[in-house]
PDB file of C-alpha atoms and ligand atoms in Angstrom:
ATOM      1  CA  UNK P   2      66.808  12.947 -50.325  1.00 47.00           C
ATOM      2  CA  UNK P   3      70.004  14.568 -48.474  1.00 50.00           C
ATOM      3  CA  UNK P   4      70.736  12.722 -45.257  1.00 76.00           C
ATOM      4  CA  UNK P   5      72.591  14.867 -42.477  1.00 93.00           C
ATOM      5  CA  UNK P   6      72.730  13.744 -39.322  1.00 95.00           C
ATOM      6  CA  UNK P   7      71.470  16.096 -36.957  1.00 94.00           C
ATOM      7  CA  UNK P   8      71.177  14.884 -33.411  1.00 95.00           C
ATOM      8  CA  UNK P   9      72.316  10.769 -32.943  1.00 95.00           C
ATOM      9  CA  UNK P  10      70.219   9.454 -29.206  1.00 93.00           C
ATOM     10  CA  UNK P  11      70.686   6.744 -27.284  1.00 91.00           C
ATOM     11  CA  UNK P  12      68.327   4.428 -29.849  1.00 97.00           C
ATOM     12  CA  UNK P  13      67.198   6.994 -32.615  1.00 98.00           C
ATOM     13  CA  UNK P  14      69.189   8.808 -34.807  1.00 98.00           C
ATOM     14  CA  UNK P  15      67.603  12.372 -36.271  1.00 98.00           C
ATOM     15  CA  UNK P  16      68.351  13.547 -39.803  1.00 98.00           C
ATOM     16  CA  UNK P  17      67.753  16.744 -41.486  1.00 96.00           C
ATOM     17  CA  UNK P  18      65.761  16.423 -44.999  1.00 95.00           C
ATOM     18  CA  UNK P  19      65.305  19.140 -48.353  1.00 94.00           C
ATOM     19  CA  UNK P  20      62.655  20.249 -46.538  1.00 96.00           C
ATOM     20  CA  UNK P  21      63.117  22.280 -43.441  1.00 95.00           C
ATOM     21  CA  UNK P  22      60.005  21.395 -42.108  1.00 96.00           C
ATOM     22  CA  UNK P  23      60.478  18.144 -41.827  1.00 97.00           C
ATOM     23  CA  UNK P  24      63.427  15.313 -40.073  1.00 97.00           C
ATOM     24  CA  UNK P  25      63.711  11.871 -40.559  1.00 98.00           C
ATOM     25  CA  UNK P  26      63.906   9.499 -37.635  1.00 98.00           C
ATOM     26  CA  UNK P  27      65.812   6.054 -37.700  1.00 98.00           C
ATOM     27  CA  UNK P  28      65.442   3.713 -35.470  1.00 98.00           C
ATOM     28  CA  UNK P  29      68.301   1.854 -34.389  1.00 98.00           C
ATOM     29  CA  UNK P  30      68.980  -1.849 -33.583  1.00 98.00           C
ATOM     30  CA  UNK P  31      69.644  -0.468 -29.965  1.00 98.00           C
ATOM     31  CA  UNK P  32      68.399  -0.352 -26.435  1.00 98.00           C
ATOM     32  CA  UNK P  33      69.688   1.187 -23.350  1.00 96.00           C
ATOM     33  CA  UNK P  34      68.239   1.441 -19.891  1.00 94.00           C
ATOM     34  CA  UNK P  35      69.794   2.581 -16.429  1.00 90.00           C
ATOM     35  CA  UNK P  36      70.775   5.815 -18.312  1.00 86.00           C
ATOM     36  CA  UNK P  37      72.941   4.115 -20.801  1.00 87.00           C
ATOM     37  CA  UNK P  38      74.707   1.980 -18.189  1.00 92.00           C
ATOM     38  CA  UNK P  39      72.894  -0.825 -20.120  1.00 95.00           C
ATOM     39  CA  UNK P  40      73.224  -1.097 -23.997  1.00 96.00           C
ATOM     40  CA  UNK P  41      72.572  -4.192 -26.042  1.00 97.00           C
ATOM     41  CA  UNK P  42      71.737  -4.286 -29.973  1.00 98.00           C
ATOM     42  CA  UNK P  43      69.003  -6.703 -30.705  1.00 98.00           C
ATOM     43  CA  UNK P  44      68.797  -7.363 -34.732  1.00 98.00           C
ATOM     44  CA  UNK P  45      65.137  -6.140 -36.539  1.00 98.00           C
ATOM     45  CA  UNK P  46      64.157  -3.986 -32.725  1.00 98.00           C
ATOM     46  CA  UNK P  47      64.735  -0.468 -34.929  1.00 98.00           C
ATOM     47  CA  UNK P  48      62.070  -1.940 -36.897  1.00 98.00           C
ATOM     48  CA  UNK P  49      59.592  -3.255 -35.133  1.00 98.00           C
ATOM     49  CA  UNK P  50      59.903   0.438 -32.893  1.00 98.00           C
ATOM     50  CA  UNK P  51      59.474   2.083 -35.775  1.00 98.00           C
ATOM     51  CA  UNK P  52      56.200  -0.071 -36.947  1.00 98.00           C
ATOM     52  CA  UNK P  53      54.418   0.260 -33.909  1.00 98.00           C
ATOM     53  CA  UNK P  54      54.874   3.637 -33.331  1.00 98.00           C
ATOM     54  CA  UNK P  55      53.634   4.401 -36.855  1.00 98.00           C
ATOM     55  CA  UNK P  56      50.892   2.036 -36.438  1.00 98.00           C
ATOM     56  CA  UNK P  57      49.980   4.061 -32.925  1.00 98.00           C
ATOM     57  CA  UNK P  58      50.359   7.481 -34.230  1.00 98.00           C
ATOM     58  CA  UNK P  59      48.254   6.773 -37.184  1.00 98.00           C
ATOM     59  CA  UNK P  60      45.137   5.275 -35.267  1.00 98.00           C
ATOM     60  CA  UNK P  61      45.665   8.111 -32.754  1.00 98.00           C
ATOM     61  CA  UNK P  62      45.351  10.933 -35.889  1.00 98.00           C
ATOM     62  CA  UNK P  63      42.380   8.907 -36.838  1.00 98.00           C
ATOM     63  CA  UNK P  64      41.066   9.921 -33.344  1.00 98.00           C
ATOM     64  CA  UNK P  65      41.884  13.446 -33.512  1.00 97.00           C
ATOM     65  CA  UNK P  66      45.176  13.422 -32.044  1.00 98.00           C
ATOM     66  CA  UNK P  67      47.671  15.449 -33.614  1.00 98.00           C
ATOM     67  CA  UNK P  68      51.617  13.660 -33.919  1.00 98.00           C
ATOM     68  CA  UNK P  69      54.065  14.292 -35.493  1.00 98.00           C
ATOM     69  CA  UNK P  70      54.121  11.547 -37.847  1.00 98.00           C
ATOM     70  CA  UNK P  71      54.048  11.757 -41.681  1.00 98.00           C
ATOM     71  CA  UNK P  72      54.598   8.285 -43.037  1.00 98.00           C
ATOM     72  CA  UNK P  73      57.509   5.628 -43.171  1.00 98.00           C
ATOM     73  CA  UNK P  74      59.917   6.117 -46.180  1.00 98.00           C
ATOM     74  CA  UNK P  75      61.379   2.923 -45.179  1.00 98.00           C
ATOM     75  CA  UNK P  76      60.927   0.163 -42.459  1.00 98.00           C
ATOM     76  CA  UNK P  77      63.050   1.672 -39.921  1.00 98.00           C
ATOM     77  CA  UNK P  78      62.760   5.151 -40.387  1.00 98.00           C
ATOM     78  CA  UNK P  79      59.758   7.935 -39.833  1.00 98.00           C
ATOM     79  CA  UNK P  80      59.368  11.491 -41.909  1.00 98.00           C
ATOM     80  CA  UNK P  81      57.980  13.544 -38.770  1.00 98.00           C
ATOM     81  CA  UNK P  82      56.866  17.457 -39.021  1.00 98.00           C
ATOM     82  CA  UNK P  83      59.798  19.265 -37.440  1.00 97.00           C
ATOM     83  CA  UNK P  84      59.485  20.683 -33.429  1.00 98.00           C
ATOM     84  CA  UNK P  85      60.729  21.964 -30.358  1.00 97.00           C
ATOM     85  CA  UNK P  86      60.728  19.253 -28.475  1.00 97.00           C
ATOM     86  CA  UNK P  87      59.629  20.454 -24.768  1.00 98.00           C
ATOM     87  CA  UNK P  88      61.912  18.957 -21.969  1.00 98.00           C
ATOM     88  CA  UNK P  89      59.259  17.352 -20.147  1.00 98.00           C
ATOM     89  CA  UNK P  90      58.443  13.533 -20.181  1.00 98.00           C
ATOM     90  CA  UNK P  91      54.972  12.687 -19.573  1.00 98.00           C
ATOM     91  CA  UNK P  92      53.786   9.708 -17.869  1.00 98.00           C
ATOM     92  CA  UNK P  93      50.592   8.100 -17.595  1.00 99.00           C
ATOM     93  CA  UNK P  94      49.931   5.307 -14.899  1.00 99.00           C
ATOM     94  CA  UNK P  95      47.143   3.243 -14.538  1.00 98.00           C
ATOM     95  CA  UNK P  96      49.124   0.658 -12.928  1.00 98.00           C
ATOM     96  CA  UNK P  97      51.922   0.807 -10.368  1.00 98.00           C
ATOM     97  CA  UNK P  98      55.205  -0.571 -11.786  1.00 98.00           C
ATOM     98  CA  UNK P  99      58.780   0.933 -11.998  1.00 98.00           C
ATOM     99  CA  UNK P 100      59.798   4.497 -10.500  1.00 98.00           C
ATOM    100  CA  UNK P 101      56.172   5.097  -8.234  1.00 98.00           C
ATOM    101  CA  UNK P 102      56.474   2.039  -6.545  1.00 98.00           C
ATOM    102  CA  UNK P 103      60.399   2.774  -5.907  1.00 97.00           C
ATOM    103  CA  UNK P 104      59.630   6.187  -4.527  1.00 97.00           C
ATOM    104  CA  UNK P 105      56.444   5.622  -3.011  1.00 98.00           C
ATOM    105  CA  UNK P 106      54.876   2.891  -0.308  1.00 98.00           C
ATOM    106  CA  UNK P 107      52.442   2.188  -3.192  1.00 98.00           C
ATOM    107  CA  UNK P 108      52.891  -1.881  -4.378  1.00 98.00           C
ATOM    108  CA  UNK P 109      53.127  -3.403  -7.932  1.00 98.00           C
ATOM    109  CA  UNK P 110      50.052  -3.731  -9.105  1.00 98.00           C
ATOM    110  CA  UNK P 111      47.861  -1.462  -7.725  1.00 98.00           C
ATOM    111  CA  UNK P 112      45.146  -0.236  -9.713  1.00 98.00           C
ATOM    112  CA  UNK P 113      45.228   3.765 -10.498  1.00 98.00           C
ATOM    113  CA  UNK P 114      42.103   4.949 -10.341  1.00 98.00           C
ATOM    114  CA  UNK P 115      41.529   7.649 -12.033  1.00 98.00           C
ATOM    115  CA  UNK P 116      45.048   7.528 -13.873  1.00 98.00           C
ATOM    116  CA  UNK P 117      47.443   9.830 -13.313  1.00 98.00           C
ATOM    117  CA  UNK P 118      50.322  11.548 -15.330  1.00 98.00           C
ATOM    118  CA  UNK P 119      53.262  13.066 -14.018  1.00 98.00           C
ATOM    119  CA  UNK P 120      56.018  14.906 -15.308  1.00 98.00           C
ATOM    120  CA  UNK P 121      59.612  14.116 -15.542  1.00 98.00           C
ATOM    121  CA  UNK P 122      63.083  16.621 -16.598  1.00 98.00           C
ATOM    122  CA  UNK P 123      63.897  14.887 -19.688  1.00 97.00           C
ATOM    123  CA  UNK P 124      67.855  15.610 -18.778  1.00 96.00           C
ATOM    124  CA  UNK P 125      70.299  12.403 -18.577  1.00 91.00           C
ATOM    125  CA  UNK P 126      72.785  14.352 -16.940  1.00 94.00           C
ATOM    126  CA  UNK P 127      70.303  14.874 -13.949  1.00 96.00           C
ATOM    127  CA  UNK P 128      68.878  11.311 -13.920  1.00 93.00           C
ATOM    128  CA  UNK P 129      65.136  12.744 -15.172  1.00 95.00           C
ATOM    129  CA  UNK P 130      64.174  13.867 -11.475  1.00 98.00           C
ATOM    130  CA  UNK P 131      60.314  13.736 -11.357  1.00 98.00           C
ATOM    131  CA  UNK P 132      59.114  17.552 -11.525  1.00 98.00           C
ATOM    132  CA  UNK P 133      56.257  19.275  -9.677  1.00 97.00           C
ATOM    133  CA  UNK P 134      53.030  20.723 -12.186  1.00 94.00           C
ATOM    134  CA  UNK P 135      54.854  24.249 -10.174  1.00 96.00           C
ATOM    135  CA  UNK P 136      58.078  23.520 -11.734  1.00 98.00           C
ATOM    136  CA  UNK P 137      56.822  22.536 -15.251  1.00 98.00           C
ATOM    137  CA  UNK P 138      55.096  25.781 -15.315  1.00 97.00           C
ATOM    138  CA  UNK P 139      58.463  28.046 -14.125  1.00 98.00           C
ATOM    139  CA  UNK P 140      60.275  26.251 -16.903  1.00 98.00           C
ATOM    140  CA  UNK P 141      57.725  28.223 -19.321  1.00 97.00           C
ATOM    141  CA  UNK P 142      55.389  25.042 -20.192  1.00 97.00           C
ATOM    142  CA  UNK P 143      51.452  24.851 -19.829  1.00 96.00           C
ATOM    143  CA  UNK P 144      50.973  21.981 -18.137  1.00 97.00           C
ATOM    144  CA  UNK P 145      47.396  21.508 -18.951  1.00 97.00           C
ATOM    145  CA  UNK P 146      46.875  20.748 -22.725  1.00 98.00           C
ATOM    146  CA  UNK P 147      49.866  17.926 -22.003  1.00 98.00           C
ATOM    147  CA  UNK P 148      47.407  16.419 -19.145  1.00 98.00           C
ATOM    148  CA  UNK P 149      44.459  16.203 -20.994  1.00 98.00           C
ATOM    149  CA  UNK P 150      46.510  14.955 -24.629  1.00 98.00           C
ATOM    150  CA  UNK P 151      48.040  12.297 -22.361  1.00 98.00           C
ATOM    151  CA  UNK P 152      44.641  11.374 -20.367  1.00 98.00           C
ATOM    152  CA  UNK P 153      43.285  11.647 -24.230  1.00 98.00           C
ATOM    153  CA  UNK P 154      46.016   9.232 -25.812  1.00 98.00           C
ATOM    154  CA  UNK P 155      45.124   6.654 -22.829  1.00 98.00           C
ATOM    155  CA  UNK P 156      41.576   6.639 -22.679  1.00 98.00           C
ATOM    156  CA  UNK P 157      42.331   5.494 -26.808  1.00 98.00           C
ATOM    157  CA  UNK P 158      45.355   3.372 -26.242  1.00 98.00           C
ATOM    158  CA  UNK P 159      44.260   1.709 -22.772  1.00 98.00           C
ATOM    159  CA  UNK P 160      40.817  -0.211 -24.575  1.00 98.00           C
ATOM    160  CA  UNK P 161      42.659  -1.100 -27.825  1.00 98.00           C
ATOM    161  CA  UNK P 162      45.355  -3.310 -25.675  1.00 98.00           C
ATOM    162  CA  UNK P 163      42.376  -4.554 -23.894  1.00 98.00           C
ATOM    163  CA  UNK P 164      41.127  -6.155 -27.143  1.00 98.00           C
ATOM    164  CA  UNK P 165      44.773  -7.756 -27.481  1.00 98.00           C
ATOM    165  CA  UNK P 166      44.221  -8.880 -23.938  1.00 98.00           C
ATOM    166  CA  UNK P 167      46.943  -6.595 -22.736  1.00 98.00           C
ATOM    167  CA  UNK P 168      47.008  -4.709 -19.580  1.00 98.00           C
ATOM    168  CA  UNK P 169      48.124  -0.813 -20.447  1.00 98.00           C
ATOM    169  CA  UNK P 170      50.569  -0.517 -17.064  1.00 99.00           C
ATOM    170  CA  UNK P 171      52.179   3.282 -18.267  1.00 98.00           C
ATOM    171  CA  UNK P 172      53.505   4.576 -20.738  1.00 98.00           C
ATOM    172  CA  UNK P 173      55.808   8.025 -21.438  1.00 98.00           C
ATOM    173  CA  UNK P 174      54.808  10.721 -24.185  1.00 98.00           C
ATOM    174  CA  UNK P 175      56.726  13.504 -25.171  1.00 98.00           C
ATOM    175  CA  UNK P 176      55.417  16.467 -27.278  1.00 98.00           C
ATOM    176  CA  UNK P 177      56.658  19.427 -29.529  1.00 98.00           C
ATOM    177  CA  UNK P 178      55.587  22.935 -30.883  1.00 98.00           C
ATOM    178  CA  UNK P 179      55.788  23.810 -34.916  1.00 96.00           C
ATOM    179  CA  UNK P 180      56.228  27.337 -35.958  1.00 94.00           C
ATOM    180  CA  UNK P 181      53.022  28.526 -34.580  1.00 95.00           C
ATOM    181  CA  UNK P 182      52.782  26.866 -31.278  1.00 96.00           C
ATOM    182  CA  UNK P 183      50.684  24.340 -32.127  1.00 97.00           C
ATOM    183  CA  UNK P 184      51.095  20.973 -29.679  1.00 98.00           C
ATOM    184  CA  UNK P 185      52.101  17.657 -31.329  1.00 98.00           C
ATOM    185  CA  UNK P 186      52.508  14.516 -29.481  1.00 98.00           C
ATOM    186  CA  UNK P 187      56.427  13.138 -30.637  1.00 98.00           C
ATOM    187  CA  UNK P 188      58.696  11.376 -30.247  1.00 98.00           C
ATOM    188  CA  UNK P 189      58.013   6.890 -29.601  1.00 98.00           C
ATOM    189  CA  UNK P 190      55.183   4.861 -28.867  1.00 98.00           C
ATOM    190  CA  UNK P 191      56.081   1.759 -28.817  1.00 98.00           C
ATOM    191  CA  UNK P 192      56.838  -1.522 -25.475  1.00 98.00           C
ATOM    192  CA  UNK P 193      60.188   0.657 -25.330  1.00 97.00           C
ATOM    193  CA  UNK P 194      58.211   3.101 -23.569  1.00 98.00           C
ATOM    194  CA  UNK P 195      55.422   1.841 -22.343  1.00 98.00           C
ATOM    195  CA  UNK P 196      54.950  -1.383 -19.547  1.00 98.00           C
ATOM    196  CA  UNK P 197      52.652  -4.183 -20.755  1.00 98.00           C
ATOM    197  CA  UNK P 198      51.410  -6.840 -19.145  1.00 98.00           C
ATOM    198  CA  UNK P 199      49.100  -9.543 -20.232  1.00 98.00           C
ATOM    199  CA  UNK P 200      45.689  -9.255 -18.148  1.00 97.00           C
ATOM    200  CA  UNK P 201      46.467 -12.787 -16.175  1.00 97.00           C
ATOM    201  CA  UNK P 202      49.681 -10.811 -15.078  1.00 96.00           C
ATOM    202  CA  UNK P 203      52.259 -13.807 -16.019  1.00 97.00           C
ATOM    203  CA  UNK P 204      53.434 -12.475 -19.112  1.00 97.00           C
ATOM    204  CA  UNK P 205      55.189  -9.168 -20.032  1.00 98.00           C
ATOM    205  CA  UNK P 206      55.997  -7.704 -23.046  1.00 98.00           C
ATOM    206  CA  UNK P 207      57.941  -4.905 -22.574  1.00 98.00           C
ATOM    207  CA  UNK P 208      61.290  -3.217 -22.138  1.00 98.00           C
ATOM    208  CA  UNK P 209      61.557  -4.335 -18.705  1.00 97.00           C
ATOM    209  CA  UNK P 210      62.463  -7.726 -19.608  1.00 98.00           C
ATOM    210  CA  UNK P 211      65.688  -5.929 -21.086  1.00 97.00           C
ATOM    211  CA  UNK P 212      65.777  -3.943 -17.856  1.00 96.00           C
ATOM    212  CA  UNK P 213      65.284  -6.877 -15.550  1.00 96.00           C
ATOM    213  CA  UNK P 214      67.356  -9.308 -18.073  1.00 96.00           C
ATOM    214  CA  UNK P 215      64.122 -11.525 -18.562  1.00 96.00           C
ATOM    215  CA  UNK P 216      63.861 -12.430 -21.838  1.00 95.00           C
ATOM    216  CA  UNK P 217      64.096 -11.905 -25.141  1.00 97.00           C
ATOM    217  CA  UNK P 218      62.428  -7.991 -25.912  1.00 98.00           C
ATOM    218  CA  UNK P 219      62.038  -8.411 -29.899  1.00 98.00           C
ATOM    219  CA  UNK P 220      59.991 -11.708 -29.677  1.00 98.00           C
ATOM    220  CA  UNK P 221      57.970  -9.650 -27.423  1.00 98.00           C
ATOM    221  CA  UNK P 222      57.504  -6.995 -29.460  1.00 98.00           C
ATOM    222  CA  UNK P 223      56.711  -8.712 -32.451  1.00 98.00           C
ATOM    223  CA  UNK P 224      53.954 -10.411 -30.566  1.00 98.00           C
ATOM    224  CA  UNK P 225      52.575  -7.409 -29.350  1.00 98.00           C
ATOM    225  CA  UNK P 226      52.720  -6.322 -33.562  1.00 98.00           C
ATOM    226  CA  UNK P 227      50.922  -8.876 -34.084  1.00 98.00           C
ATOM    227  CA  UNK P 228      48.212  -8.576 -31.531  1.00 98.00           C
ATOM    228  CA  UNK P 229      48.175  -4.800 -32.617  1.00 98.00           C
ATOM    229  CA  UNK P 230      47.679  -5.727 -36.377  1.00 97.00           C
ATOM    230  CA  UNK P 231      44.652  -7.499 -35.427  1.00 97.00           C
ATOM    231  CA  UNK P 232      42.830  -4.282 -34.347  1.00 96.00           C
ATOM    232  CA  UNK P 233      44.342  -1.242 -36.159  1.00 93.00           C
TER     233      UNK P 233
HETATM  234  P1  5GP V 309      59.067   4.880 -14.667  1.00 61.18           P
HETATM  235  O1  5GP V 309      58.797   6.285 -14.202  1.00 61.18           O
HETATM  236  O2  5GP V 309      58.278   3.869 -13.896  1.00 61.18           O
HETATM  237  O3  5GP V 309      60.514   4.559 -14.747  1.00 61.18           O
HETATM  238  O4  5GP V 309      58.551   4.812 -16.183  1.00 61.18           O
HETATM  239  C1  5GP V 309      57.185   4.948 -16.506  1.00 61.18           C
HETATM  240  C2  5GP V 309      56.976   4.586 -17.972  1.00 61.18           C
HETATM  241  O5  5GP V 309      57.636   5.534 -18.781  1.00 61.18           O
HETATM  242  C3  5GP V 309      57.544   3.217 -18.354  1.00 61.18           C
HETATM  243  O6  5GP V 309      56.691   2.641 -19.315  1.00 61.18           O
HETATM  244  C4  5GP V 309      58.888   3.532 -18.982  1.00 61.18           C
HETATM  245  O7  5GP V 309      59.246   2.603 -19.970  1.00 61.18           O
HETATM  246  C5  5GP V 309      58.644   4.917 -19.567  1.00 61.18           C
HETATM  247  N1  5GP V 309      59.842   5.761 -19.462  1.00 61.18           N
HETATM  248  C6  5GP V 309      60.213   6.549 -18.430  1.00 61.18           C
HETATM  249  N2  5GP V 309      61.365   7.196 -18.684  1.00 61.18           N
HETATM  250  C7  5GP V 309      61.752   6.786 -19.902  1.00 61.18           C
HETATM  251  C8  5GP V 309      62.873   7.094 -20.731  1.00 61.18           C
HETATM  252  O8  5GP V 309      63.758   7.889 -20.390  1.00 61.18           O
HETATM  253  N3  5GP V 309      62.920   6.448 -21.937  1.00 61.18           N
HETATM  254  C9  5GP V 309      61.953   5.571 -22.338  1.00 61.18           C
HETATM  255  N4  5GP V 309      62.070   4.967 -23.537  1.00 61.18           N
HETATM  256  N5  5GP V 309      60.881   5.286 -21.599  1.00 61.18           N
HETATM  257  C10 5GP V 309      60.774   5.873 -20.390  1.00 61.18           C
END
């Protein structure tokens, strides 16, 4: 299988394959926060990422939800259905933590009821502003199917964490169109993009510990595998 490197991120690298409807993801030992102002490369994280998000995508398929996953050719790398990747990050909350309690008077910790989802500029070069639904819409995206897949993907992730005992704080989605327009969630799901807590709220298990310099992120991940691999 030819491997040409098509687009290298900040943690996953994006290969072309013989078949032009398809890419292959890797997943590097890598993670980066503060826009890249942080970078550290923790051995066996590419893999674990790449697990979990496999893992998620595939119990999300078996709920209807269409991604863009295929299956893993090896244990750090995805074959994923080619897309345009629309340049919106979608967040779901159902706990305040990170940039809403920043930019808001809201506190850490307050319950979201119902949850909401927001939309971000997925742009490094502008800091990912947080956009209005208005301004999603100008730049040519229907916000609406993105609401409801992201309200969908929580109301299936959010009580499968509860079964590992594992609050569901937020996470970020991003999604894609194939040829025909068709939506696909992409991109990640895995503690690199999501914010986990454990329900008694002493524990985390998530990138923040990187962020925050807390601890070590792949022991946390694995346990979160682990948890995970109990349920799916
Ligand atoms: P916040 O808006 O509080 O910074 O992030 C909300 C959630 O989305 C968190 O779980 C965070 O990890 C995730 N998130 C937001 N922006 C990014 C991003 O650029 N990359 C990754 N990997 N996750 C993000």
């Amino acid at each position: 299988m030819g491997m040409n490197e098509i687009l290298k991120g900040k943690v996953k690298t994006l290969f072309e394959t013989d078949n032009p409807e398809e890419v292959l993801i890797r997943y590097e030992d890598c993670v980066t926060a503060g826009n890249g102002q942080m970078i550290e490369y923790p051995k066996g994280k590419g893999t674990i990422c790449c697990l979990m998000t496999a893992m998620l995508f595939e119990y999300l398929e078996s709920n209807s939800i269409r991604t863009h996953f295929i299956d893993c050719p090896s244990l750090d790398t995805m074959r994923c259905k080619k897309l345009k990747i629309a340049p919106v990050e979608v967040i779901c909350r159902n706990i305040a933590a990170g940039s809403i309690v920043k930019t808001t008077n809201i506190t850490e910790g307050f319950l979201i009821q119902p949850p909401i989802v927001e939309f971000f500029l997925k742009d490094d070069s502008k800091n990912d502003p947080l956009l209005t639904p208005d301004r999603v819409r100008l730049m040519g995206i229907h916000t609406e199917p993105l609401i409801e897949k992201a309200r969908n993907v929580n109301d299936l992730l959010q009580p499968l964490f509860l079964l590992c005992g594992i609050d569901l704080v937020d996470f970020k989605l991003e999604f894609g169109y194939d040829a025909h327009g068709d939506l696909f969630l992409a991109d990640e799901l895995s503690p690199d993009n999501m914010r986990l807590w454990s329900k008694d709220r002493t524990e985390r298990f998530d990138k923040d510990l990187f962020r925050k310099g807390e601890g070590d992120i792949v022991e946390a991940y694995k346990v979160i595998l682990t948890k995970l691999r109990q349920f799916v």
